[in-house]
Coordinates of C-alpha atoms in Angstrom, one line a residue:
Chain A
M78 CA -0.2 -0.2 0.1
M79 CA 2.6 2.1 1.0
I80 CA 4.6 1.5 -2.0
L81 CA 1.7 2.4 -4.0
L82 CA 1.3 5.7 -2.9
N83 CA 4.9 6.8 -3.2
W84 CA 4.9 5.8 -6.4
V85 CA 1.7 7.7 -7.0
R86 CA 3.5 10.9 -5.0
E87 CA 6.1 10.3 -7.6
N88 CA 4.8 10.4 -10.7
F89 CA 2.0 12.4 -10.1
F90 CA 3.5 15.3 -8.3
G91 CA 6.9 14.9 -7.7
S92 CA 7.2 19.0 -9.3
K93 CA 5.1 22.0 -9.3
L94 CA 4.7 21.9 -12.6
D95 CA 3.5 17.8 -12.2
V96 CA 0.5 18.5 -10.0
I97 CA -1.0 21.1 -11.8
L98 CA -0.5 18.1 -15.0
S99 CA -1.9 16.1 -13.2
I100 CA -4.8 18.2 -12.1
V101 CA -5.1 19.4 -15.8
G102 CA -4.8 15.2 -16.3
A103 CA -7.5 13.5 -14.3
F104 CA -10.3 16.2 -15.3
F105 CA -9.4 16.1 -19.0
I106 CA -9.6 12.1 -18.7
Y107 CA -12.6 12.3 -16.4
F108 CA -15.0 14.5 -19.0
I109 CA -13.9 12.1 -21.0
L110 CA -14.6 8.9 -20.3
S111 CA -17.9 9.6 -18.6
T112 CA -19.1 11.5 -21.8
V113 CA -17.7 8.0 -23.5
I114 CA -19.7 5.6 -21.1
S115 CA -22.4 6.9 -20.7
F116 CA -22.6 7.4 -24.5
I117 CA -22.6 4.2 -24.2
I118 CA -24.7 3.1 -22.1
N119 CA -27.5 5.1 -23.6
S120 CA -27.4 4.4 -27.1
D121 CA -29.2 2.1 -28.2
W122 CA -27.1 -1.1 -29.5
T123 CA -29.8 -3.0 -31.3
L124 CA -29.0 -1.4 -34.6
I125 CA -26.3 -3.5 -34.5
L126 CA -27.9 -6.8 -33.5
V127 CA -30.1 -6.4 -36.5
N128 CA -27.5 -5.5 -39.2
R129 CA -24.9 -7.9 -37.5
Q130 CA -25.2 -9.6 -41.2
L131 CA -25.7 -6.3 -43.8
M132 CA -22.5 -4.5 -42.2
L133 CA -20.5 -8.3 -42.6
T134 CA -21.1 -9.8 -45.5
G135 CA -22.9 -6.8 -47.6
L136 CA -25.7 -7.7 -50.0
M137 CA -24.9 -11.5 -50.1
P138 CA -28.0 -13.4 -49.7
E139 CA -28.9 -15.9 -46.2
E140 CA -28.5 -19.1 -48.1
E141 CA -25.0 -17.9 -49.2
I142 CA -23.7 -17.5 -45.5
W143 CA -22.0 -20.4 -45.1
R144 CA -20.0 -19.7 -47.4
V145 CA -18.1 -16.2 -45.6
W146 CA -18.4 -18.9 -42.2
T147 CA -16.0 -21.0 -43.7
I148 CA -13.9 -18.8 -45.1
F149 CA -13.1 -17.6 -41.8
S150 CA -13.0 -20.6 -40.0
L151 CA -10.3 -21.9 -42.0
T152 CA -8.6 -18.2 -41.6
V153 CA -8.5 -17.9 -38.1
I154 CA -7.0 -21.6 -37.5
L155 CA -4.5 -21.2 -39.6
M156 CA -3.4 -17.4 -38.1
T157 CA -3.9 -19.3 -35.1
T158 CA -1.2 -22.2 -35.9
S159 CA 1.0 -19.8 -37.2
V160 CA 0.7 -17.4 -34.5
A161 CA 1.2 -20.4 -32.3
F162 CA 4.3 -22.0 -34.0
W163 CA 5.7 -18.4 -35.3
F164 CA 5.6 -16.3 -32.1
N165 CA 6.9 -16.5 -29.2
I166 CA 3.8 -16.5 -27.2
N167 CA 3.4 -15.9 -24.0
I168 CA 0.2 -16.6 -21.2
K169 CA -0.8 -12.5 -21.3
G170 CA -0.4 -12.6 -24.9
S171 CA -2.8 -15.2 -26.1
I172 CA -5.0 -14.3 -23.6
F173 CA -5.3 -11.0 -25.2
Y174 CA -5.6 -12.3 -28.8
I175 CA -8.7 -14.8 -27.5
L176 CA -10.2 -11.8 -26.2
L177 CA -9.2 -9.9 -29.4
L178 CA -10.7 -12.1 -31.6
L179 CA -13.8 -13.3 -29.9
M180 CA -14.5 -9.6 -29.9
P181 CA -16.4 -9.5 -32.9
F182 CA -17.6 -12.6 -32.6
L183 CA -19.6 -11.6 -29.4
I184 CA -20.4 -8.9 -31.7
F185 CA -21.5 -10.1 -35.0
T186 CA -22.9 -14.2 -33.8
T187 CA -26.8 -15.2 -33.9
K188 CA -28.1 -18.4 -32.2
N189 CA -27.7 -20.1 -35.3
T190 CA -24.5 -19.5 -35.9
L191 CA -23.4 -19.8 -32.0
L192 CA -23.1 -23.6 -33.2
Y193 CA -20.1 -22.7 -35.5
V194 CA -18.7 -20.1 -33.3
L195 CA -18.2 -22.9 -30.5
L196 CA -16.8 -25.2 -33.7
I197 CA -14.2 -22.9 -35.2
M198 CA -12.9 -21.6 -31.3
I199 CA -12.1 -25.6 -30.2
L200 CA -11.2 -26.0 -34.0
S201 CA -8.5 -23.0 -32.9
I202 CA -7.5 -24.3 -30.1
V203 CA -6.5 -27.6 -31.1
F204 CA -4.4 -26.3 -34.2
F205 CA -2.6 -23.1 -31.9
Y206 CA -2.0 -26.3 -29.5
L207 CA -0.7 -28.1 -32.0
G208 CA 1.5 -25.4 -33.8
Y209 CA 2.4 -24.7 -30.1
R210 CA 4.1 -28.4 -29.5
S211 CA 5.5 -28.5 -33.6
K212 CA 7.7 -25.8 -32.9
N213 CA 10.3 -27.3 -30.8
S214 CA 10.2 -30.7 -32.8
G215 CA 10.9 -32.5 -35.6
L216 CA 8.2 -31.9 -37.8
K217 CA 9.4 -28.2 -37.4
N218 CA 10.5 -28.0 -41.2
I219 CA 8.0 -29.8 -42.6
V220 CA 5.1 -27.5 -41.0
S221 CA 7.1 -24.6 -41.0
R222 CA 6.3 -25.4 -45.2
V223 CA 3.0 -26.1 -44.5
I224 CA 1.4 -23.3 -42.8
V225 CA 3.6 -21.4 -45.9
I226 CA 1.8 -23.0 -48.7
S227 CA -1.1 -23.0 -46.8
W228 CA -1.1 -18.8 -46.4
I229 CA -0.3 -18.7 -50.1
I230 CA -3.1 -21.1 -51.2
L231 CA -5.9 -19.7 -49.4
L232 CA -6.9 -16.4 -50.8
P233 CA -7.0 -18.4 -54.2
I234 CA -8.8 -21.3 -52.6
C235 CA -11.7 -18.2 -51.1
F236 CA -11.7 -17.0 -53.8
L237 CA -13.2 -21.1 -55.0
I238 CA -15.5 -21.5 -52.1
L239 CA -17.1 -17.8 -53.3
N240 CA -17.4 -18.8 -56.5
I241 CA -18.2 -22.8 -56.2
L242 CA -21.4 -24.3 -56.5
D243 CA -23.0 -21.4 -58.7
G244 CA -22.3 -18.3 -55.5
P245 CA -23.8 -15.8 -55.6
K246 CA -22.6 -12.6 -58.1
M247 CA -19.3 -10.6 -57.2
T248 CA -21.3 -7.4 -57.3
L249 CA -23.3 -8.8 -54.3
W250 CA -20.6 -9.5 -52.4
G251 CA -20.3 -6.5 -49.7
G252 CA -19.6 -5.8 -46.0
F253 CA -16.1 -6.2 -44.0
M254 CA -16.3 -9.0 -45.9
I255 CA -15.3 -6.7 -48.7
N256 CA -12.9 -4.6 -47.4
L257 CA -10.7 -7.5 -46.2
I258 CA -10.6 -9.1 -50.1
L259 CA -10.0 -6.4 -51.4
A260 CA -7.2 -5.1 -48.5
A261 CA -5.8 -9.1 -49.5
I262 CA -5.5 -8.9 -52.9
A263 CA -4.0 -6.0 -52.9
I264 CA -1.3 -6.3 -50.6
F265 CA -0.6 -10.0 -52.1
A266 CA -0.7 -8.6 -55.7
G267 CA 0.8 -5.0 -55.6
F268 CA 3.5 -6.6 -52.8
P269 CA 5.4 -8.5 -55.4
L270 CA 5.0 -5.9 -58.0
G271 CA 5.9 -3.3 -55.6
I272 CA 9.6 -4.9 -55.6
L273 CA 10.0 -5.6 -59.4
L274 CA 8.9 -1.1 -59.9
A275 CA 11.7 -1.1 -56.9
L276 CA 14.0 -3.6 -58.9
G277 CA 13.1 -1.3 -61.9
R278 CA 13.6 2.3 -60.6
A279 CA 17.2 1.0 -59.5
S280 CA 18.2 -0.8 -62.7
S281 CA 20.7 0.0 -65.1
Y282 CA 18.7 -0.1 -68.2
K283 CA 17.8 2.7 -69.1
L284 CA 14.4 2.0 -70.3
I285 CA 12.9 -0.5 -67.8
K286 CA 14.4 2.3 -65.1
L287 CA 12.0 4.6 -67.1
I288 CA 9.1 2.6 -67.4
S289 CA 9.3 2.2 -63.8
T290 CA 9.8 5.7 -62.8
L291 CA 7.0 6.7 -65.1
Y292 CA 4.4 3.8 -63.9
I293 CA 5.2 5.2 -60.0
E294 CA 5.5 9.1 -60.5
V295 CA 2.2 8.7 -62.7
I296 CA 0.2 7.0 -60.5
R297 CA 2.0 8.4 -57.0
G298 CA 0.2 11.7 -59.1
A299 CA -3.6 11.1 -58.4
P300 CA -5.6 10.4 -55.3
L301 CA -7.2 7.0 -55.2
V302 CA -10.8 7.9 -56.2
A303 CA -9.4 9.1 -59.1
W304 CA -7.9 6.4 -60.3
L305 CA -10.9 4.2 -59.1
L306 CA -13.4 6.4 -60.8
L307 CA -11.0 6.0 -63.9
A308 CA -11.6 2.1 -63.4
W309 CA -15.4 2.5 -63.5
F310 CA -14.9 4.3 -66.9
V311 CA -12.2 4.7 -68.8
L312 CA -10.6 1.2 -67.8
P313 CA -13.2 -1.1 -70.2
K314 CA -12.7 1.0 -73.1
F315 CA -8.9 0.2 -72.3
L316 CA -9.2 -3.4 -72.5
P317 CA -9.0 -5.6 -75.2
N318 CA -12.1 -8.0 -76.2
L319 CA -10.3 -11.4 -75.4
F320 CA -11.7 -13.5 -72.9
G321 CA -14.4 -11.3 -71.6
L322 CA -11.8 -8.6 -70.4
S323 CA -14.2 -6.1 -71.5
D324 CA -16.9 -7.8 -69.7
L325 CA -14.4 -7.5 -66.1
N326 CA -17.5 -6.7 -63.0
I327 CA -16.9 -3.2 -60.8
V328 CA -15.1 -5.1 -57.8
V329 CA -12.4 -7.2 -60.1
R330 CA -11.7 -4.1 -61.7
A331 CA -10.9 -2.2 -58.1
M332 CA -8.8 -4.5 -57.2
I333 CA -6.8 -4.4 -60.4
V334 CA -6.5 -0.3 -59.6
L335 CA -6.1 -1.0 -55.9
S336 CA -2.8 -3.4 -56.3
L337 CA -1.8 -1.5 -59.0
F338 CA -1.5 1.9 -56.6
A339 CA -0.8 -0.1 -53.7
S340 CA 2.2 -1.2 -55.6
A341 CA 3.6 2.2 -56.1
Y342 CA 3.5 3.1 -52.8
I343 CA 5.2 -0.2 -51.6
A344 CA 7.7 -0.2 -54.4
E345 CA 9.1 3.7 -53.5
V346 CA 9.4 2.2 -49.6
I347 CA 11.2 -0.8 -50.8
R348 CA 13.5 1.3 -53.3
G349 CA 14.3 3.3 -50.0
G350 CA 15.6 0.6 -48.4
L351 CA 17.8 -0.6 -50.9
Q352 CA 19.2 2.6 -51.3
S353 CA 20.2 2.1 -47.5
I354 CA 22.0 -1.0 -48.1
P355 CA 26.3 -0.3 -48.1
R356 CA 27.9 -0.1 -51.7
G357 CA 30.5 -2.8 -49.7
Q358 CA 27.8 -5.4 -49.8
E359 CA 27.3 -5.6 -53.7
E360 CA 31.7 -5.0 -54.3
A361 CA 32.0 -8.0 -52.0
S362 CA 29.2 -10.1 -53.8
F363 CA 31.0 -9.0 -56.7
A364 CA 34.2 -9.5 -56.0
L365 CA 33.4 -12.8 -55.5
G366 CA 31.8 -13.1 -58.8
M367 CA 28.1 -13.8 -58.3
N368 CA 26.3 -11.4 -60.7
S369 CA 23.9 -8.7 -60.2
I370 CA 20.3 -11.0 -59.8
S371 CA 22.4 -13.1 -57.7
T372 CA 23.6 -10.1 -55.8
T373 CA 19.8 -8.9 -55.6
I374 CA 18.2 -11.7 -54.6
F375 CA 20.5 -13.3 -51.7
I376 CA 21.9 -10.2 -50.8
V377 CA 20.6 -7.3 -50.9
L378 CA 16.9 -7.5 -51.4
P379 CA 16.7 -9.7 -48.0
Q380 CA 18.2 -7.0 -46.0
A381 CA 16.6 -4.5 -47.9
I382 CA 12.8 -5.7 -46.9
K383 CA 14.0 -6.2 -43.7
I384 CA 14.6 -2.9 -42.7
V385 CA 11.5 -1.1 -44.2
I386 CA 9.2 -4.1 -42.6
P387 CA 7.9 -1.1 -40.3
T388 CA 7.2 1.2 -43.1
V389 CA 6.0 -1.4 -45.7
V390 CA 3.4 -2.7 -42.9
S391 CA 2.2 1.3 -42.4
T392 CA 1.9 0.8 -46.0
F393 CA -1.1 -2.2 -45.9
I394 CA -3.0 -0.5 -42.8
A395 CA -3.7 2.0 -44.7
I396 CA -4.1 0.1 -47.9
F397 CA -6.6 -1.9 -46.2
K398 CA -8.5 1.8 -44.9
D399 CA -8.2 3.2 -48.3
T400 CA -10.2 0.2 -49.3
S401 CA -13.9 2.3 -47.8
L402 CA -12.6 4.3 -50.5
V403 CA -14.6 1.9 -53.3
F404 CA -18.3 3.2 -52.0
I405 CA -18.0 5.7 -54.7
L406 CA -18.4 2.3 -57.5
A407 CA -21.7 1.7 -55.8
I408 CA -20.0 -1.7 -54.1
T409 CA -21.5 -1.9 -50.8
D410 CA -18.8 -2.0 -48.5
L411 CA -18.3 -1.5 -44.6
L412 CA -17.9 1.8 -44.3
R413 CA -21.7 2.7 -46.8
I414 CA -23.7 0.3 -44.8
G415 CA -22.3 2.1 -42.1
R416 CA -23.5 5.3 -43.4
L417 CA -26.3 3.9 -45.4
I418 CA -28.3 2.0 -42.4
P419 CA -29.2 5.1 -40.2
E420 CA -30.6 7.0 -43.3
Q421 CA -32.8 4.5 -44.7
Q422 CA -33.7 2.1 -41.7
Q423 CA -36.7 3.7 -40.3
A424 CA -36.4 2.2 -37.0
F425 CA -32.8 3.8 -37.0
F426 CA -32.9 7.0 -38.5
G427 CA -30.3 9.5 -37.1
K428 CA -28.2 6.7 -35.5
S429 CA -25.4 7.7 -37.1
I430 CA -22.7 7.8 -34.4
E431 CA -23.7 3.9 -33.3
S432 CA -23.5 2.4 -36.5
L433 CA -19.9 3.8 -37.4
C434 CA -18.2 3.3 -34.1
V435 CA -18.8 0.2 -35.6
V436 CA -17.1 0.6 -38.4
A437 CA -14.8 2.2 -36.8
L438 CA -13.9 -0.6 -34.5
L439 CA -13.8 -2.9 -37.2
F440 CA -11.1 -1.2 -39.0
W441 CA -9.4 -0.3 -36.2
I442 CA -9.1 -4.5 -34.8
V443 CA -7.7 -5.0 -38.4
S444 CA -4.9 -1.9 -37.6
L445 CA -4.5 -3.4 -34.9
V446 CA -3.9 -6.6 -35.4
L447 CA -1.4 -6.2 -38.4
S448 CA 0.4 -3.9 -36.8
Q449 CA 0.4 -6.5 -33.8
I450 CA 2.6 -9.0 -36.6
S451 CA 4.8 -6.4 -37.3
R452 CA 6.5 -5.7 -34.2
N453 CA 6.8 -9.0 -33.7
I454 CA 8.3 -10.1 -37.1
E455 CA 10.4 -6.4 -35.9
K456 CA 11.2 -8.7 -32.5
K457 CA 12.4 -11.9 -34.2
L458 CA 14.0 -10.6 -36.7
N459 CA 16.2 -8.8 -34.4
I460 CA 17.3 -11.5 -32.6
Chain B
M1464 CA 61.8 -14.2 -49.5
K1465 CA 63.1 -13.7 -53.0
K1466 CA 61.9 -15.0 -56.4
T1467 CA 63.6 -15.3 -59.5
E1468 CA 61.0 -12.6 -61.5
S1469 CA 62.3 -13.7 -64.8
K1470 CA 60.9 -18.1 -64.6
K1471 CA 57.4 -17.5 -63.2
K1472 CA 54.3 -16.9 -64.9
L1473 CA 52.8 -13.3 -65.4
S1474 CA 49.8 -12.9 -62.9
V1475 CA 48.9 -9.6 -63.1
E1476 CA 49.7 -6.6 -66.3
A1477 CA 49.3 -3.5 -66.3
K1478 CA 50.0 -1.2 -69.0
G1479 CA 49.2 2.8 -68.3
V1480 CA 46.1 2.5 -66.4
T1481 CA 44.3 5.5 -65.5
K1482 CA 41.3 6.1 -63.7
L1483 CA 39.0 10.2 -63.3
F1484 CA 36.2 9.8 -61.1
G1485 CA 34.6 13.3 -62.3
D1486 CA 38.1 16.0 -62.4
F1487 CA 40.3 14.3 -60.1
Q1488 CA 42.9 11.8 -61.7
A1489 CA 43.1 9.0 -59.0
L1490 CA 45.6 7.4 -61.6
K1491 CA 47.7 8.7 -63.5
G1492 CA 49.8 5.9 -65.5
I1493 CA 49.9 3.0 -64.0
T1494 CA 52.3 0.8 -65.1
A1495 CA 53.5 -3.0 -63.8
N1496 CA 53.9 -6.8 -63.5
I1497 CA 52.8 -9.1 -60.3
Y1498 CA 54.3 -12.6 -61.2
E1499 CA 52.6 -15.9 -59.8
G1500 CA 53.2 -16.0 -56.2
E1501 CA 54.8 -12.6 -55.3
V1502 CA 53.5 -10.5 -52.9
V1503 CA 53.3 -7.2 -53.7
V1504 CA 52.9 -4.3 -51.0
V1505 CA 51.4 -0.9 -52.2
F1506 CA 52.1 1.3 -50.0
G1507 CA 51.8 5.4 -50.0
P1508 CA 49.4 8.5 -48.2
S1509 CA 45.6 8.6 -48.6
G1510 CA 44.5 9.5 -51.7
S1511 CA 47.3 8.2 -53.6
G1512 CA 45.0 5.8 -55.6
K1513 CA 46.5 2.6 -54.4
S1514 CA 42.8 0.9 -53.4
T1515 CA 41.6 2.0 -56.8
F1516 CA 44.8 0.5 -58.3
I1517 CA 43.6 -2.7 -57.4
R1518 CA 39.8 -1.9 -57.0
T1519 CA 40.6 -2.0 -60.6
I1520 CA 42.6 -5.1 -61.1
N1521 CA 39.4 -7.0 -60.6
G1522 CA 36.8 -4.7 -62.3
L1523 CA 35.0 -2.6 -59.0
E1524 CA 36.4 0.2 -60.5
E1525 CA 36.8 0.2 -64.4
H1526 CA 40.3 1.9 -66.1
N1527 CA 39.3 4.8 -68.2
S1528 CA 43.2 3.8 -70.5
G1529 CA 45.7 1.3 -71.0
E1530 CA 45.5 -2.6 -70.6
I1531 CA 45.4 -4.7 -67.9
T1532 CA 45.7 -8.3 -68.1
V1533 CA 44.7 -11.1 -64.9
N1534 CA 46.2 -14.7 -65.8
G1535 CA 46.2 -13.9 -69.7
I1536 CA 42.9 -12.2 -69.7
P1537 CA 42.1 -8.8 -70.9
L1538 CA 40.4 -6.4 -68.6
N1539 CA 38.0 -4.4 -70.7
D1540 CA 34.3 -4.4 -71.8
D1541 CA 33.7 -7.9 -72.7
V1542 CA 31.7 -9.0 -69.2
K1543 CA 32.4 -12.1 -70.1
N1544 CA 36.2 -11.6 -69.0
R1545 CA 35.7 -9.3 -66.4
D1546 CA 33.9 -12.1 -64.9
E1547 CA 36.3 -14.7 -65.4
I1548 CA 38.6 -12.8 -63.5
R1549 CA 36.9 -12.4 -60.7
G1550 CA 36.3 -16.0 -60.4
Q1551 CA 40.1 -16.0 -60.3
V1552 CA 41.1 -13.0 -58.3
G1553 CA 40.1 -12.9 -54.0
M1554 CA 39.6 -9.4 -52.2
V1555 CA 39.2 -7.9 -48.7
F1556 CA 37.2 -5.6 -47.5
Q1557 CA 39.5 -3.3 -45.2
Q1558 CA 35.1 -2.9 -43.9
F1559 CA 35.0 -7.0 -44.1
N1560 CA 31.3 -6.5 -46.0
L1561 CA 30.5 -9.6 -44.8
F1562 CA 26.8 -10.8 -45.2
P1563 CA 25.1 -9.6 -41.9
H1564 CA 21.9 -11.9 -43.0
L1565 CA 23.4 -14.7 -43.0
S1566 CA 25.2 -17.4 -40.5
V1567 CA 29.3 -17.5 -41.1
L1568 CA 29.3 -20.3 -42.8
R1569 CA 26.6 -19.7 -45.5
N1570 CA 28.7 -16.2 -45.6
I1571 CA 31.2 -18.7 -47.2
T1572 CA 29.3 -21.5 -49.0
L1573 CA 27.1 -19.0 -50.6
A1574 CA 29.3 -17.7 -54.0
P1575 CA 30.4 -21.0 -54.4
Q1576 CA 27.4 -23.0 -54.3
K1577 CA 25.6 -20.0 -56.8
V1578 CA 28.7 -20.0 -59.1
K1579 CA 30.9 -22.8 -59.2
K1580 CA 27.7 -25.0 -58.5
L1581 CA 29.0 -27.3 -55.8
S1582 CA 26.9 -29.0 -54.3
K1583 CA 25.2 -27.6 -50.1
S1584 CA 27.7 -30.8 -48.4
E1585 CA 30.8 -30.1 -51.1
S1586 CA 30.4 -26.7 -50.4
E1587 CA 30.2 -26.3 -46.5
E1588 CA 32.6 -28.8 -46.7
L1589 CA 34.8 -26.4 -48.1
A1590 CA 33.9 -23.8 -45.6
M1591 CA 35.1 -25.5 -42.3
S1592 CA 38.1 -26.5 -44.0
L1593 CA 39.3 -23.3 -45.1
L1594 CA 37.6 -21.3 -40.8
E1595 CA 40.1 -23.4 -39.6
R1596 CA 42.4 -22.3 -41.5
V1597 CA 41.9 -19.5 -40.3
G1598 CA 41.5 -20.5 -36.8
I1599 CA 37.5 -20.2 -35.9
P1600 CA 36.1 -23.3 -37.0
E1601 CA 33.9 -23.3 -34.1
Q1602 CA 32.0 -19.7 -35.3
A1603 CA 30.5 -20.9 -38.3
A1604 CA 27.0 -21.7 -36.8
K1605 CA 27.0 -17.5 -35.3
F1606 CA 26.4 -14.6 -37.0
P1607 CA 28.4 -11.8 -38.1
T1608 CA 28.2 -9.0 -35.9
Q1609 CA 28.2 -11.8 -32.9
L1610 CA 31.8 -11.5 -33.9
S1611 CA 34.6 -9.4 -33.0
G1612 CA 36.7 -7.9 -35.7
G1613 CA 39.6 -9.7 -36.1
Q1614 CA 36.9 -12.4 -36.5
Q1615 CA 34.9 -11.1 -38.8
Q1616 CA 38.1 -10.6 -40.9
R1617 CA 39.8 -14.0 -40.8
V1618 CA 36.1 -15.1 -42.3
A1619 CA 36.2 -12.6 -45.1
I1620 CA 39.6 -14.3 -45.7
A1621 CA 37.8 -17.4 -46.0
R1622 CA 35.1 -16.5 -47.8
A1623 CA 37.4 -15.0 -50.2
L1624 CA 39.6 -18.2 -50.5
A1625 CA 36.3 -20.7 -51.0
M1626 CA 36.5 -19.5 -54.9
Q1627 CA 39.8 -21.6 -54.7
P1628 CA 41.4 -18.0 -56.7
K1629 CA 45.3 -17.8 -58.0
I1630 CA 45.1 -13.8 -56.9
M1631 CA 44.1 -12.1 -53.1
L1632 CA 44.1 -8.9 -53.3
F1633 CA 43.9 -6.8 -49.7
D1634 CA 42.5 -3.5 -49.4
E1635 CA 43.8 -1.9 -46.3
P1636 CA 42.8 -5.6 -44.6
T1637 CA 43.6 -4.9 -40.9
S1638 CA 42.9 -0.9 -40.8
A1639 CA 39.5 -0.6 -39.2
L1640 CA 41.0 -3.2 -35.9
D1641 CA 41.7 -2.7 -33.2
P1642 CA 45.6 -3.1 -32.4
E1643 CA 45.1 -6.5 -30.7
M1644 CA 43.1 -7.9 -33.0
I1645 CA 45.3 -7.5 -35.9
K1646 CA 48.4 -10.0 -35.8
E1647 CA 45.6 -12.8 -36.1
V1648 CA 44.6 -11.7 -39.1
L1649 CA 47.9 -11.3 -40.2
D1650 CA 49.3 -14.8 -38.8
V1651 CA 46.5 -15.7 -41.5
M1652 CA 47.9 -14.0 -44.4
I1653 CA 51.3 -14.8 -43.8
E1654 CA 50.2 -18.6 -44.1
L1655 CA 49.0 -17.4 -47.3
A1656 CA 51.8 -15.8 -48.2
Q1657 CA 54.3 -18.9 -47.3
S1658 CA 51.6 -21.2 -48.9
G1659 CA 52.4 -19.6 -51.7
M1660 CA 49.2 -17.5 -53.4
T1661 CA 49.8 -14.7 -55.3
M1662 CA 48.8 -11.6 -53.3
I1663 CA 48.7 -8.1 -53.3
C1664 CA 48.2 -5.8 -50.5
V1665 CA 47.4 -2.5 -49.6
T1666 CA 48.3 -1.7 -45.9
H1667 CA 50.6 0.4 -43.1
E1668 CA 51.6 -2.7 -41.7
M1669 CA 54.9 -2.1 -42.2
G1670 CA 56.3 -4.9 -40.3
F1671 CA 54.9 -7.8 -41.5
A1672 CA 55.2 -6.1 -45.3
R1673 CA 58.9 -6.4 -44.1
E1674 CA 59.0 -10.4 -43.6
V1675 CA 56.2 -11.1 -46.4
A1676 CA 56.3 -8.9 -49.3
D1677 CA 58.8 -10.1 -52.4
R1678 CA 58.1 -6.3 -53.4
F1679 CA 57.0 -2.9 -52.8
L1680 CA 55.2 -0.5 -55.2
F1681 CA 55.2 3.0 -53.6
F1682 CA 52.3 5.3 -55.3
D1683 CA 51.8 8.5 -54.7
E1684 CA 49.2 11.1 -56.5
G1685 CA 48.3 8.7 -58.4
L1686 CA 51.7 7.2 -59.8
I1687 CA 54.2 4.7 -58.7
V1688 CA 56.9 6.8 -57.8
E1689 CA 59.5 3.8 -56.9
E1690 CA 59.8 0.0 -56.8
G1691 CA 61.9 -2.3 -55.3
T1692 CA 62.5 -5.0 -52.5
P1693 CA 62.1 -3.9 -49.1
E1694 CA 65.4 -3.9 -48.1
H1695 CA 65.9 -1.3 -50.9
F1696 CA 63.8 0.8 -49.7
F1697 CA 64.3 0.5 -45.6
K1698 CA 68.1 0.6 -46.3
N1699 CA 68.1 3.3 -49.5
P1700 CA 65.1 4.8 -51.1
K1701 CA 66.0 7.0 -54.0
E1702 CA 63.3 9.6 -54.7
E1703 CA 62.8 12.3 -51.9
R1704 CA 58.6 11.6 -51.3
T1705 CA 59.3 8.5 -50.6
K1706 CA 62.4 8.9 -48.4
L1707 CA 59.1 12.0 -47.0
F1708 CA 56.9 9.1 -46.5
L1709 CA 58.9 6.5 -45.0
S1710 CA 60.1 8.9 -42.3
Q1711 CA 56.6 10.1 -41.1
I1712 CA 55.4 6.5 -40.9
L1713 CA 58.6 4.8 -39.6

């Protein structure tokens, strides 16, 4: 007790300035907390309960929701296994992650889906344990390879599940799901493309350098909104008539634009990393007789990417949030739904704040998860 | 250790080599012959072009005019020639330039695997034997940042030797080391010299140079001012600039 009092006295009432700051700070915190808590208690949250499915999956029909659940379960299980296998999780960390995952679950489950939820949770715990145990066993290499391959094929499998057996039209996809899918595609396609562009811009072949630089500067020259609108109006005219490319639906066009946009920004981040590698590394590699390509792949690029991981993850988070801009293409993403509910549903007329709070919460959770992953990767690489 | 020059093969032949960096002429016409098995020490004040010269030998710096021939292969615009020369010439840098993201063993096995297409086991066997030769086989699994400067430089020497070069270039290998670590690196270089390797060393370590060098080249302001045996330099140097420089460092 005495120790606590002493700690409080030292840290909050040390000097005259401390005392003033503490008092001002206390009032400030009280003010904010009371407003927030009274808001939370007094608001009508039935809006969320009623519109759960709408927010998560948009206009997808009820019968097709099982696809979303399958994808979700696969992703969660893969994530828990990866986390257990690669990161050094202690008890505190695991509880934090579990609570984090539970939150959206609790908000969005209904009585029917409770069984699904329990099943997923049990499977996650099982795989978590398996991943944790195999970390130190002899199967380490095989498990590692299996996990990496699983991640790579996860996205195509998701598409398969969404489309198989006469799946719902792509234009019906919406809600939180479409934000996640668009972001995933933009990141998975944009990252390798960004690497190629960065290498192209640093290349000694003048033509490649010119094309890469031009691409990056042009893309960065306009806001994403402009590019998305261009995708709507202009892109169909440019695409050749082969393979039905000119009939590409708007969701695929949005994916293309987002990927190209992301690649330009990722390219610049990686180029910064490439430039920070001392020339001596290249010289040593050349002196050993390795050619430019080997030097880049084995010596320069690994070091460059390692250095820019924090910035790259920031870019990923920004890309994820940028996906809400697809509302201008009439794609019903989470933000659009969040805005439309208070406007179009009589029962919840005017309750924009509650609606947007949940939207913000969901975006924030994803950003938080991405940041945590980034921090864990950095810690792991600095060993 | 004197070797008769006329009976040995010519390893490196430089004729009238010049190098321009913008407005600054680093090499003003270098002509030198280095024979197989010779240990040549290059010394001189900073900015005299000694590092630039040895970097032109393996193509890290492109010379502007003059001819360079390494083991009979002319160093010119043909990239194939340059790559072949690089396969026969190993280089050790002042800043070690080890690859920090790879283990010591991987640092050494990477180039033999990628360039000489050695198998994993062959390259690792080679790497371990070289690590033993330089005296640090127990460090194989560690990463460069975990080693001391002297150990890192020895790994760098092993890495260069893994490509089984015929000529070794040393660019001030001990200048970045703390004094107590210089000896361990010099010992490796002495063993290398005694095993018959053709070596060109840029160094300030006169004691080492006196012990192993067959010939000295004194550089100043982009030209070779004087060359000769170590005894010649220490007993009666001819040029004024040589005398001045020697008086400052000895």
